[in-house]
mmCIF file of C-alpha atoms in Angstrom:
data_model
loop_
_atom_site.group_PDB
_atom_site.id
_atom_site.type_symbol
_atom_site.label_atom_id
_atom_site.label_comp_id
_atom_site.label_asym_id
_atom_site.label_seq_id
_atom_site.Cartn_x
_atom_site.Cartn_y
_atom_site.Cartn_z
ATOM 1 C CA UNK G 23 -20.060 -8.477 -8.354
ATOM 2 C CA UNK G 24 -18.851 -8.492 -4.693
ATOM 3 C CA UNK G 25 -16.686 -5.556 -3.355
ATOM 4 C CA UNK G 26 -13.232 -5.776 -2.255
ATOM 5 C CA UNK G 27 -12.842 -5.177 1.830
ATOM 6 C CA UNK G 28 -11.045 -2.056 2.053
ATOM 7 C CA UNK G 29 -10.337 -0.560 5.421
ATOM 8 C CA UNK G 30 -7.974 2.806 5.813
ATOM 9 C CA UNK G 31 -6.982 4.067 9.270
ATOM 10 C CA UNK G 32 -5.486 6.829 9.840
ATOM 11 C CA UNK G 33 -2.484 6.345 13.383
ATOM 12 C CA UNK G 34 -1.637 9.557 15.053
ATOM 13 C CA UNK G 35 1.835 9.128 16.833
ATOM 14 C CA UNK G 36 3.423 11.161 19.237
ATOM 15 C CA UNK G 37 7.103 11.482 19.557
ATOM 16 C CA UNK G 38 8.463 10.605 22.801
ATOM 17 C CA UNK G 39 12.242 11.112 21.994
ATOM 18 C CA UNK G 40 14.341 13.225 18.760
ATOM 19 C CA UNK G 41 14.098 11.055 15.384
ATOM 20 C CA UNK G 42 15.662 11.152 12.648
ATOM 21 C CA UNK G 43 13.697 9.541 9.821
ATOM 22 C CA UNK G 44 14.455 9.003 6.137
ATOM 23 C CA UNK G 45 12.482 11.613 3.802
ATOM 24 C CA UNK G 46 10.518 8.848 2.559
ATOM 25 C CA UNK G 47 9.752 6.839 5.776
ATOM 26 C CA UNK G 48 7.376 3.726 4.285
ATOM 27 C CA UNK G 49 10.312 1.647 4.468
ATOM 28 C CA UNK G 50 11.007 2.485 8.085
ATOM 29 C CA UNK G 51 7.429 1.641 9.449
ATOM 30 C CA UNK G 52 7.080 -1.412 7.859
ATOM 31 C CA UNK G 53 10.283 -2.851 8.781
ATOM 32 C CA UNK G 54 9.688 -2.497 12.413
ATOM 33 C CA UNK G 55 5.819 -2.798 11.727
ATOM 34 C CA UNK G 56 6.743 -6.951 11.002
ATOM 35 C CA UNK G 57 8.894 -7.414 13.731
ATOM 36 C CA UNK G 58 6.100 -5.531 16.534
ATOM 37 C CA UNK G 59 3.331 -7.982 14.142
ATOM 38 C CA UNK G 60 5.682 -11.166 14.823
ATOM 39 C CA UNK G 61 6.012 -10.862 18.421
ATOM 40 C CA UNK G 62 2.683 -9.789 18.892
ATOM 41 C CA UNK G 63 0.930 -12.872 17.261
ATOM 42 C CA UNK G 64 3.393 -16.182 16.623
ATOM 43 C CA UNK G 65 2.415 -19.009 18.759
ATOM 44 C CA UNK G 66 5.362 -20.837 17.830
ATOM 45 C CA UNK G 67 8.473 -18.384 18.961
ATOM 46 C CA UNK G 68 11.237 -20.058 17.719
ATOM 47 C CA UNK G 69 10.034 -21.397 14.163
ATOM 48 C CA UNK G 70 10.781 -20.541 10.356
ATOM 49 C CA UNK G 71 8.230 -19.227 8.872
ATOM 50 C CA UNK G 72 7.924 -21.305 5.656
ATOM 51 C CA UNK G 73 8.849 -24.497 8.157
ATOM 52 C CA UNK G 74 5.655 -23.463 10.680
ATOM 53 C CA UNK G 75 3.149 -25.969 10.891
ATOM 54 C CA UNK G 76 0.611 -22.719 11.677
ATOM 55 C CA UNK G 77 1.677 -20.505 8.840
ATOM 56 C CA UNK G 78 -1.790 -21.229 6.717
ATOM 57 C CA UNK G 79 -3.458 -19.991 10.110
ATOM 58 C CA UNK G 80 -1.430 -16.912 11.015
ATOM 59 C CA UNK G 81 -2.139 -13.715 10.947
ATOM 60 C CA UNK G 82 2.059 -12.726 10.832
ATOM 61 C CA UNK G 83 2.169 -14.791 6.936
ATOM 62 C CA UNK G 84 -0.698 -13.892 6.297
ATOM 63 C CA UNK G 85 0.074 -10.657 6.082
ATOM 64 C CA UNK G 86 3.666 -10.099 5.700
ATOM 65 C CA UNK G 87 4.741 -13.781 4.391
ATOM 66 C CA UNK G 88 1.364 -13.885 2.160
ATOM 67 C CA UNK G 89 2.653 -16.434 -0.188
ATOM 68 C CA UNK G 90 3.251 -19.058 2.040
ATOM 69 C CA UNK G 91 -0.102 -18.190 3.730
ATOM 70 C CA UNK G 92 -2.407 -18.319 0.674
ATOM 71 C CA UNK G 93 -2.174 -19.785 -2.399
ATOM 72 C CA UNK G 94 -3.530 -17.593 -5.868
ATOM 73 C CA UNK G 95 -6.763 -19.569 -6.909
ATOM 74 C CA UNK G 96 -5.836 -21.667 -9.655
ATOM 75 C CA UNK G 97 -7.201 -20.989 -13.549
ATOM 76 C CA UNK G 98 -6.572 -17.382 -12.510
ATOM 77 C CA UNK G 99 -3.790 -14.957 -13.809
ATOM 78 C CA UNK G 100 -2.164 -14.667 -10.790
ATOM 79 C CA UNK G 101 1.402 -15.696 -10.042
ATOM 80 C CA UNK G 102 1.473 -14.669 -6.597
ATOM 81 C CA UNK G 103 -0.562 -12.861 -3.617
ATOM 82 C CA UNK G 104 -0.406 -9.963 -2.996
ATOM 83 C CA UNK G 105 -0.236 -8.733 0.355
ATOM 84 C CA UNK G 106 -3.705 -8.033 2.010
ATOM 85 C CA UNK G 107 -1.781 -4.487 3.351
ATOM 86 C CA UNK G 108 -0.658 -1.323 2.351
ATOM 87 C CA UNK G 109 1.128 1.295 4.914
ATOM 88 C CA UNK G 110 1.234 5.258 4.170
ATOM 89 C CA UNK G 111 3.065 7.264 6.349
ATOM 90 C CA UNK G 112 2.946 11.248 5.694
ATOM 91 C CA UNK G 113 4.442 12.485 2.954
ATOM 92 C CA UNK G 114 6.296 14.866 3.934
ATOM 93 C CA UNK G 115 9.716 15.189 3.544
ATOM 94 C CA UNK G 116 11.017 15.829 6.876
ATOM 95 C CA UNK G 117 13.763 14.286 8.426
ATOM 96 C CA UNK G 118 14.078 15.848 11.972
ATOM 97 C CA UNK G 119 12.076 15.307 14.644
ATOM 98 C CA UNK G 120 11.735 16.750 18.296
ATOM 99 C CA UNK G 121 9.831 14.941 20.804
ATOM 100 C CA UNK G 122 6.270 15.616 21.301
ATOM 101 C CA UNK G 123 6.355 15.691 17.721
ATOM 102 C CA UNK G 124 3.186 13.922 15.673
ATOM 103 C CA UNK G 125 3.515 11.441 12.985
ATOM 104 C CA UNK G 126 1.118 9.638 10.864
ATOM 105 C CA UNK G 127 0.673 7.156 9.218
ATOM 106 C CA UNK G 128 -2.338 5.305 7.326
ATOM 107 C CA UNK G 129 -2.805 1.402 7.348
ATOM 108 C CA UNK G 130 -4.575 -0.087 4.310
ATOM 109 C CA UNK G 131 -6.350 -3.244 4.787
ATOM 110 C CA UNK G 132 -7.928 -5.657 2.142
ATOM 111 C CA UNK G 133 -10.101 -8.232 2.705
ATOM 112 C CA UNK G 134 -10.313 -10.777 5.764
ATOM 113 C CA UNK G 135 -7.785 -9.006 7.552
ATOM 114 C CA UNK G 136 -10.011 -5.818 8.638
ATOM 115 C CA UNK G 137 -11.185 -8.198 11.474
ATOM 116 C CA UNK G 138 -8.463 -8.589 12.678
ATOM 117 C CA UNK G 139 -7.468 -4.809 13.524
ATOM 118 C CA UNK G 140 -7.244 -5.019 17.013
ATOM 119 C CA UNK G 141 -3.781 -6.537 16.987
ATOM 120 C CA UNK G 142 -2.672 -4.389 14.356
ATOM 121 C CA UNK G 143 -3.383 -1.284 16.720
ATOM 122 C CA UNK G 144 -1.400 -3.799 19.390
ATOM 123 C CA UNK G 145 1.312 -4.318 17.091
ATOM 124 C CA UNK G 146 1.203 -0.584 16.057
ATOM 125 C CA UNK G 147 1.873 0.431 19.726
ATOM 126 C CA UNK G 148 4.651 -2.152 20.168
ATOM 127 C CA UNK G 149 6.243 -0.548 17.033
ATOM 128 C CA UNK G 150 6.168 2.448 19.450
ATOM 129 C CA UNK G 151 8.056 0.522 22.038
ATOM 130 C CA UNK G 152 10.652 -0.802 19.928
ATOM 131 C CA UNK G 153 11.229 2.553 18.151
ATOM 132 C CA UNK G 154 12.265 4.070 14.508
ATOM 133 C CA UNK G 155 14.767 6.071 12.812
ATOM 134 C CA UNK G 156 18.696 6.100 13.088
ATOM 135 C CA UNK G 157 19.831 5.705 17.045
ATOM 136 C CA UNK G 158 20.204 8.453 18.650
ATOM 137 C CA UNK G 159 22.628 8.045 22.055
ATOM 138 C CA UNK G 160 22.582 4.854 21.141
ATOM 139 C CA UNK G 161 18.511 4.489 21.029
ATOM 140 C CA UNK G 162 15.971 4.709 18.393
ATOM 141 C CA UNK G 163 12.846 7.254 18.597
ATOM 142 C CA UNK G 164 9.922 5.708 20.923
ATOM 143 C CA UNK G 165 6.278 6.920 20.067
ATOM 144 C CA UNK G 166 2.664 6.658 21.379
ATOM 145 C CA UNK G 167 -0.612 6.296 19.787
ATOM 146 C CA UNK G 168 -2.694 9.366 20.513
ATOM 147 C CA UNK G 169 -5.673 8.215 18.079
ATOM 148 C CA UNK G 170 -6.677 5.819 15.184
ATOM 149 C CA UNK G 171 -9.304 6.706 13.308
ATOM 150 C CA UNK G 172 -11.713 5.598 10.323
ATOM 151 C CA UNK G 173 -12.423 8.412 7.841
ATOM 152 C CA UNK G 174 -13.759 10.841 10.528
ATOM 153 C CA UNK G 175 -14.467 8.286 13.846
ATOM 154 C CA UNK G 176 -12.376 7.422 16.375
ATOM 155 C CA UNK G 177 -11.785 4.166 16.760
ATOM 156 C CA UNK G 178 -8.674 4.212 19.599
ATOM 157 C CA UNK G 179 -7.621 6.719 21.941
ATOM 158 C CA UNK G 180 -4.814 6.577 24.198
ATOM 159 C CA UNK G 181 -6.801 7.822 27.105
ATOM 160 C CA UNK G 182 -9.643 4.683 27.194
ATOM 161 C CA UNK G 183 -7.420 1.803 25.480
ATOM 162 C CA UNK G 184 -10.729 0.776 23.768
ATOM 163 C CA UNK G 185 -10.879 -0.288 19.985
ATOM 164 C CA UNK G 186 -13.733 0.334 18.364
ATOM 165 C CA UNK G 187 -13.929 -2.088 15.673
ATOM 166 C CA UNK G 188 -15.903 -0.380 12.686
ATOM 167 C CA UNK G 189 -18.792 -3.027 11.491
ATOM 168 C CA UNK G 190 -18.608 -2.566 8.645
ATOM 169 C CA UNK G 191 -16.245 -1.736 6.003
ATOM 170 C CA UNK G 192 -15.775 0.169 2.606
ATOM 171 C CA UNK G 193 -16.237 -2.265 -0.710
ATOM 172 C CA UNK G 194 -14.108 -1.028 -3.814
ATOM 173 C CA UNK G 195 -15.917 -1.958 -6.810
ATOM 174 C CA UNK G 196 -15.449 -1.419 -10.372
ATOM 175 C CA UNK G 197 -18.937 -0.503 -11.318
ATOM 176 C CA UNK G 198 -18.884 3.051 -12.422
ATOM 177 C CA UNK G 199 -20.693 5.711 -10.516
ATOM 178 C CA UNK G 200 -23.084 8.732 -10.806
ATOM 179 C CA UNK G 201 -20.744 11.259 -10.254
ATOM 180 C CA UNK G 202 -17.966 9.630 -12.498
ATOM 181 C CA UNK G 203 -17.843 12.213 -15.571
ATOM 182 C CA UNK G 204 -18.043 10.327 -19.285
ATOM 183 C CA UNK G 205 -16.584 13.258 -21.145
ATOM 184 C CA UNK G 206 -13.239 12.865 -19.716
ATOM 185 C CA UNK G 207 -10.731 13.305 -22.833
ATOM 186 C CA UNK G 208 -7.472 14.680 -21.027
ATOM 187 C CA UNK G 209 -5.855 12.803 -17.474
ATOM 188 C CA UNK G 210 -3.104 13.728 -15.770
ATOM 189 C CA UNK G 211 -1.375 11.276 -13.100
ATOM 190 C CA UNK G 212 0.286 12.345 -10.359
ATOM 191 C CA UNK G 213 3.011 9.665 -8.875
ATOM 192 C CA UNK G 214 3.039 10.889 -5.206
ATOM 193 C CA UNK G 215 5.650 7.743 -3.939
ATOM 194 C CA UNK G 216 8.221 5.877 -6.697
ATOM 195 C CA UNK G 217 6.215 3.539 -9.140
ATOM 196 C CA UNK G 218 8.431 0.793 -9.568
ATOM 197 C CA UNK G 219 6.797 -0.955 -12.942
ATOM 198 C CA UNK G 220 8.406 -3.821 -15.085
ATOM 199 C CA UNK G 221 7.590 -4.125 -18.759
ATOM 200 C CA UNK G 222 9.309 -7.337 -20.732
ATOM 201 C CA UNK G 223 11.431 -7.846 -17.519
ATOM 202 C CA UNK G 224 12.696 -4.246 -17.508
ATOM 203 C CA UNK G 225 11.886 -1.423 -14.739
ATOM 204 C CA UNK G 226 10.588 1.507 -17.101
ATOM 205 C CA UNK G 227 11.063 5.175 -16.827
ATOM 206 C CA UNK G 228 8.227 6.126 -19.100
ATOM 207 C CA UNK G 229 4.819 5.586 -18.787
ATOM 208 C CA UNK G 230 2.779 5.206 -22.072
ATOM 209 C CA UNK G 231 -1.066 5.084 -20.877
ATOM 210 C CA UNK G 232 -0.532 0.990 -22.122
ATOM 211 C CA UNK G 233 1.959 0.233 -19.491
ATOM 212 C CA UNK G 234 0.129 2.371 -17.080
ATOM 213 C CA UNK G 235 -3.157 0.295 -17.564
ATOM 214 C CA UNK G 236 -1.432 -3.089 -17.689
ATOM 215 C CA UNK G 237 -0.166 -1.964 -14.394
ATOM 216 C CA UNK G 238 -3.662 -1.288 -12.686
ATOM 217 C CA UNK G 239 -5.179 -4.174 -14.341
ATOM 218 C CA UNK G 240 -2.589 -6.570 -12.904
ATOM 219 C CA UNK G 241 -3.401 -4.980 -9.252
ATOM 220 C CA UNK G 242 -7.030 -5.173 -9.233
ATOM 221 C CA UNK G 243 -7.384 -8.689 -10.544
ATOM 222 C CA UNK G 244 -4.968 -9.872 -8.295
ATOM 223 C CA UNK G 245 -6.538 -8.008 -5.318
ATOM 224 C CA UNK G 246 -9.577 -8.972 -6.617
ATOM 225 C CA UNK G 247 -8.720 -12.834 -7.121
ATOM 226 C CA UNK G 248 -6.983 -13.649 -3.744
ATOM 227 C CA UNK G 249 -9.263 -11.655 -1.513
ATOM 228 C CA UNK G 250 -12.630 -11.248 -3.238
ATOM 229 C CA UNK G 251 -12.173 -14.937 -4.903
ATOM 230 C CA UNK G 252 -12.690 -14.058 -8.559
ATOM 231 C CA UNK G 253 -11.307 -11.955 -11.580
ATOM 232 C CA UNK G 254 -13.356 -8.814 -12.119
ATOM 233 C CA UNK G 255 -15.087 -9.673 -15.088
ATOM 234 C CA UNK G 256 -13.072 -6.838 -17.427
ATOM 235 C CA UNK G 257 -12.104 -7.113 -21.324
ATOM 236 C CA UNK G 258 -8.690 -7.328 -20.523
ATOM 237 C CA UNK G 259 -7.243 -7.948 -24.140
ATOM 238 C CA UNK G 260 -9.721 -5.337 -25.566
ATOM 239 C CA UNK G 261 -8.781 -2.478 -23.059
ATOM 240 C CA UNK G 262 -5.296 -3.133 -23.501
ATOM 241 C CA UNK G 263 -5.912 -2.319 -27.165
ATOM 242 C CA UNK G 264 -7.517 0.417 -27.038
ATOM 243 C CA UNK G 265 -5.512 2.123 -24.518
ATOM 244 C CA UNK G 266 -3.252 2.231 -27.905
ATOM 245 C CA UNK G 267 -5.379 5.525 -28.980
ATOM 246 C CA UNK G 268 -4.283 7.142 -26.119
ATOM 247 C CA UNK G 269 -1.342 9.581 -26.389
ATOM 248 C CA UNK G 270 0.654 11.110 -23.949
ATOM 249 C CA UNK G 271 0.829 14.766 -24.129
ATOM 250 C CA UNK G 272 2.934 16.016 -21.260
ATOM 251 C CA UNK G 273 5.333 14.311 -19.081
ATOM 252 C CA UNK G 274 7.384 15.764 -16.319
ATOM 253 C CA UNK G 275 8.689 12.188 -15.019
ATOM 254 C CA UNK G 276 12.174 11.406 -13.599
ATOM 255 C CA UNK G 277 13.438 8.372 -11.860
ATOM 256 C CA UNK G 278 14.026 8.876 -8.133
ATOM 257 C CA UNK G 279 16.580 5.839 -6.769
ATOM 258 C CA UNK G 280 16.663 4.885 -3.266
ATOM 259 C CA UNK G 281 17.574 1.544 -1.311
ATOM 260 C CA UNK G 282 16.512 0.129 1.987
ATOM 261 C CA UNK G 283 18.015 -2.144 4.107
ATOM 262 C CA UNK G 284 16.168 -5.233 4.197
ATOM 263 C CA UNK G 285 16.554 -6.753 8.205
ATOM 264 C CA UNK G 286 14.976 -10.138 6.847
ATOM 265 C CA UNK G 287 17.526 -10.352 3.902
ATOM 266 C CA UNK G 288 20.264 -8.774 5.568
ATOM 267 C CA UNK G 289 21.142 -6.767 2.672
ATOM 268 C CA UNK G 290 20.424 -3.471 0.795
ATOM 269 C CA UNK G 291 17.208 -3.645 -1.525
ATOM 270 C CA UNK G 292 17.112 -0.942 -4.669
ATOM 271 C CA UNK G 293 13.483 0.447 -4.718
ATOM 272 C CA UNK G 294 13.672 3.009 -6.961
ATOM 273 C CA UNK G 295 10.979 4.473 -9.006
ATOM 274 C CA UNK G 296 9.295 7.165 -11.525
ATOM 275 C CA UNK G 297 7.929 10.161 -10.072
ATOM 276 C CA UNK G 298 6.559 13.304 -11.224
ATOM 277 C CA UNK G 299 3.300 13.629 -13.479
ATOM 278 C CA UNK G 300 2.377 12.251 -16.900
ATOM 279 C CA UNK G 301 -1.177 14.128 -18.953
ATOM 280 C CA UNK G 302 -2.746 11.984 -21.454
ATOM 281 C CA UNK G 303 -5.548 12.905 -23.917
ATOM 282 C CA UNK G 304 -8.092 10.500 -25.423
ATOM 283 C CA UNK G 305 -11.231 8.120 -24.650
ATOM 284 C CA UNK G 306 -10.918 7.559 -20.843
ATOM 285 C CA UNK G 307 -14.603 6.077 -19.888
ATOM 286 C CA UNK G 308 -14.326 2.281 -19.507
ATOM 287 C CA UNK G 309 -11.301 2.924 -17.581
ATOM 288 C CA UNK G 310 -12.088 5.657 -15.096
ATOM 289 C CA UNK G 311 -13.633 2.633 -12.351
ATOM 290 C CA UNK G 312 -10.541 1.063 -12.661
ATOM 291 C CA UNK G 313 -8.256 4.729 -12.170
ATOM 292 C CA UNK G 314 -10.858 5.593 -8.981
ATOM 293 C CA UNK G 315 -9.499 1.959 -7.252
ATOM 294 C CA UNK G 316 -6.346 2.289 -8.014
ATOM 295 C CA UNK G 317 -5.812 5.302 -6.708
ATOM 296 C CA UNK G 318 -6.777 4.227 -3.051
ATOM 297 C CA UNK G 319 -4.654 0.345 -3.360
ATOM 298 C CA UNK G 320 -1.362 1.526 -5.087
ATOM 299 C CA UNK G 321 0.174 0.164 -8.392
ATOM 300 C CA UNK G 322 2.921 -1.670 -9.274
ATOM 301 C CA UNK G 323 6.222 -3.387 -6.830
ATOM 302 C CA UNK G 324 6.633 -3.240 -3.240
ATOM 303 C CA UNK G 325 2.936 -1.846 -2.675
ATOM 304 C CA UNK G 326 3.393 -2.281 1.266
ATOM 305 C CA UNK G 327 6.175 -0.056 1.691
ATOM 306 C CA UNK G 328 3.231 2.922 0.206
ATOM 307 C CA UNK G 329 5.094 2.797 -3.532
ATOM 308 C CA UNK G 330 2.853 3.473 -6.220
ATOM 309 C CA UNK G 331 0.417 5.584 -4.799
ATOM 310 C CA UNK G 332 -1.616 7.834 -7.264
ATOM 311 C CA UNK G 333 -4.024 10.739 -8.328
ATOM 312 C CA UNK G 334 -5.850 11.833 -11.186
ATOM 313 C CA UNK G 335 -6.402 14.809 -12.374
ATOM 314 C CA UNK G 336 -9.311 14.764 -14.704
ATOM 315 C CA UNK G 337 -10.056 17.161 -17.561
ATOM 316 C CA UNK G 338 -14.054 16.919 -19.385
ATOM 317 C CA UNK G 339 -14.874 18.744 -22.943
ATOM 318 C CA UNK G 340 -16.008 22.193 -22.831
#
């Protein structure tokens, strides 16, 4: 079965003025990440999006308006596209900044859309320009790119303004691999951002290993459908069943709330989520290709603004 495009690159910013950021700063990026994206790349200045007669063509929907750019193939179990992006700004919890400070921040990119990374660099130094954080004397924090890079290449530098588009990118399959163990009977999950999950139209607190699996099966064959073109060929039904063996023996979860406000809605957005670390014991092979995935594309709601990003922690018998 064909791969799905996956591209991660890494932006190292520099700090040109104090910042104050929010401790979790996903939200903050890709706020002003659409705006710099917008300006960068609409042809048509002044029109609504869902109104555009070039929103099927643009790179600005495409990305950050994907619904009204592509439709989910039909006969497929997908109610609506994901978004072909996912940013992930350090983790750290830091709030104050100094100038000459570094920040980074890693852009995910699925699909098509990796050719296009030369004007998400652009739009990543206009982001720069038009600044982050709370104002400060009445301005907000200005950076500069000092690099982008591609696992261990550089692909931009500040000094030479040259992108170096990679030609070729990473293809996430689900085909298990040599060096996935098949004696796994205990996993622990680490949520490292919120997971924001719903389960019969209700955000849960808990994770049984059910939900959890549900969860990364509805992100993969999504991913999978809109920018690969087909379902990964998976027993859904059966998995989901026998994911009922699988017990949870630890948990150390708590719900973390938080709210955003949303510049396009012009109103505060809850995006709170579960956090903390679940362990569960039992028969973990047929799902381990599916766990390795989704712990590089994220799980669960609002994806772009880095929620729902995992680990594993596997455990093998003696």
């Amino acid at each position: 079965m064909q791969g799905l495009q996956f591209g991660k690159y890494t932006f190292e910013c520099r700090l040109d003025a104090p910042a104050i950021l929010p401790a979790y700063k996903g939200s903050t990026f890709r706020g002003v990440f659409g705006l710099a994206l917008k300006k960068v790349v609409c042809a048509l200045k002044h029109q609504i999006c869902d109104q555009c007669p070039l929103r099927h063509q643009c790179l600005y929907t495409t990305v950050f308006e994907t619904p009204l750019a592509i439709e989910p193939p039909k006969g497929l179990r997908v109610s609506a596209t994901p978004h072909p992006f996912v940013l992930e700004p350090s983790a750290k919890p830091d709030r104050n900044f100094s100038p000459g400070d570094t920040l980074e921040c890693d852009l995910l990119l699925f699909g098509d859309v990796n050719q296009s990374l030369p004007y998400f660099v652009y739009a990543f130094e206009q982001t720069g320009k038009i600044g982050i954080g709370k104002r400060i004397n009445g301005r907000r924090a200005n950076f500069t790119i000092e690099t982008v890079k591609t696992g261990s290449d550089v692909i931009f530098n500040k000094n030479d303004q040259q992108i170096n588009q990679p030609q070729e990118t990473d293809a996430l399959t689900l085909t298990s691999s040599a060096d996935q163990p098949q004696d796994v009977f205990r996993v622990t999950v680490r949520l490292q951002t919120p997971l924001r999950l719903k389960h019969d139209n209700r955000i849960k607190a808990d994770l049984p290993f059910h939900i959890l699996l549900r969860a990364m099966l509805r992100r993969v064959s999504s991913l999978f459908a809109c920018y690969v073109g087909n379902e990964p060929a998976l027993d859904y039904k059966g998995m989901i069943q026998r994911a009922g063996s699988i017990t949870t023996v630890a948990s150390d979860l708590h719900w973390h709330g938080w709210q955003r406000y949303s510049n396009r809605q012009k109103q505060r957005m809850p995006l709170g989520g579960v956090v903390g670390s679940v362990t569960y014991e039992g028969a973990f092979a047929e799902y381990l290709p599916l766990m390795d995935i989704c712990s590089k594309v994220h799980i669960g709601k609002n994806t772009s603004f880095g929620l729902g990003k995992i680990d594993f922690d596997l455990t093998t018998q003696l």
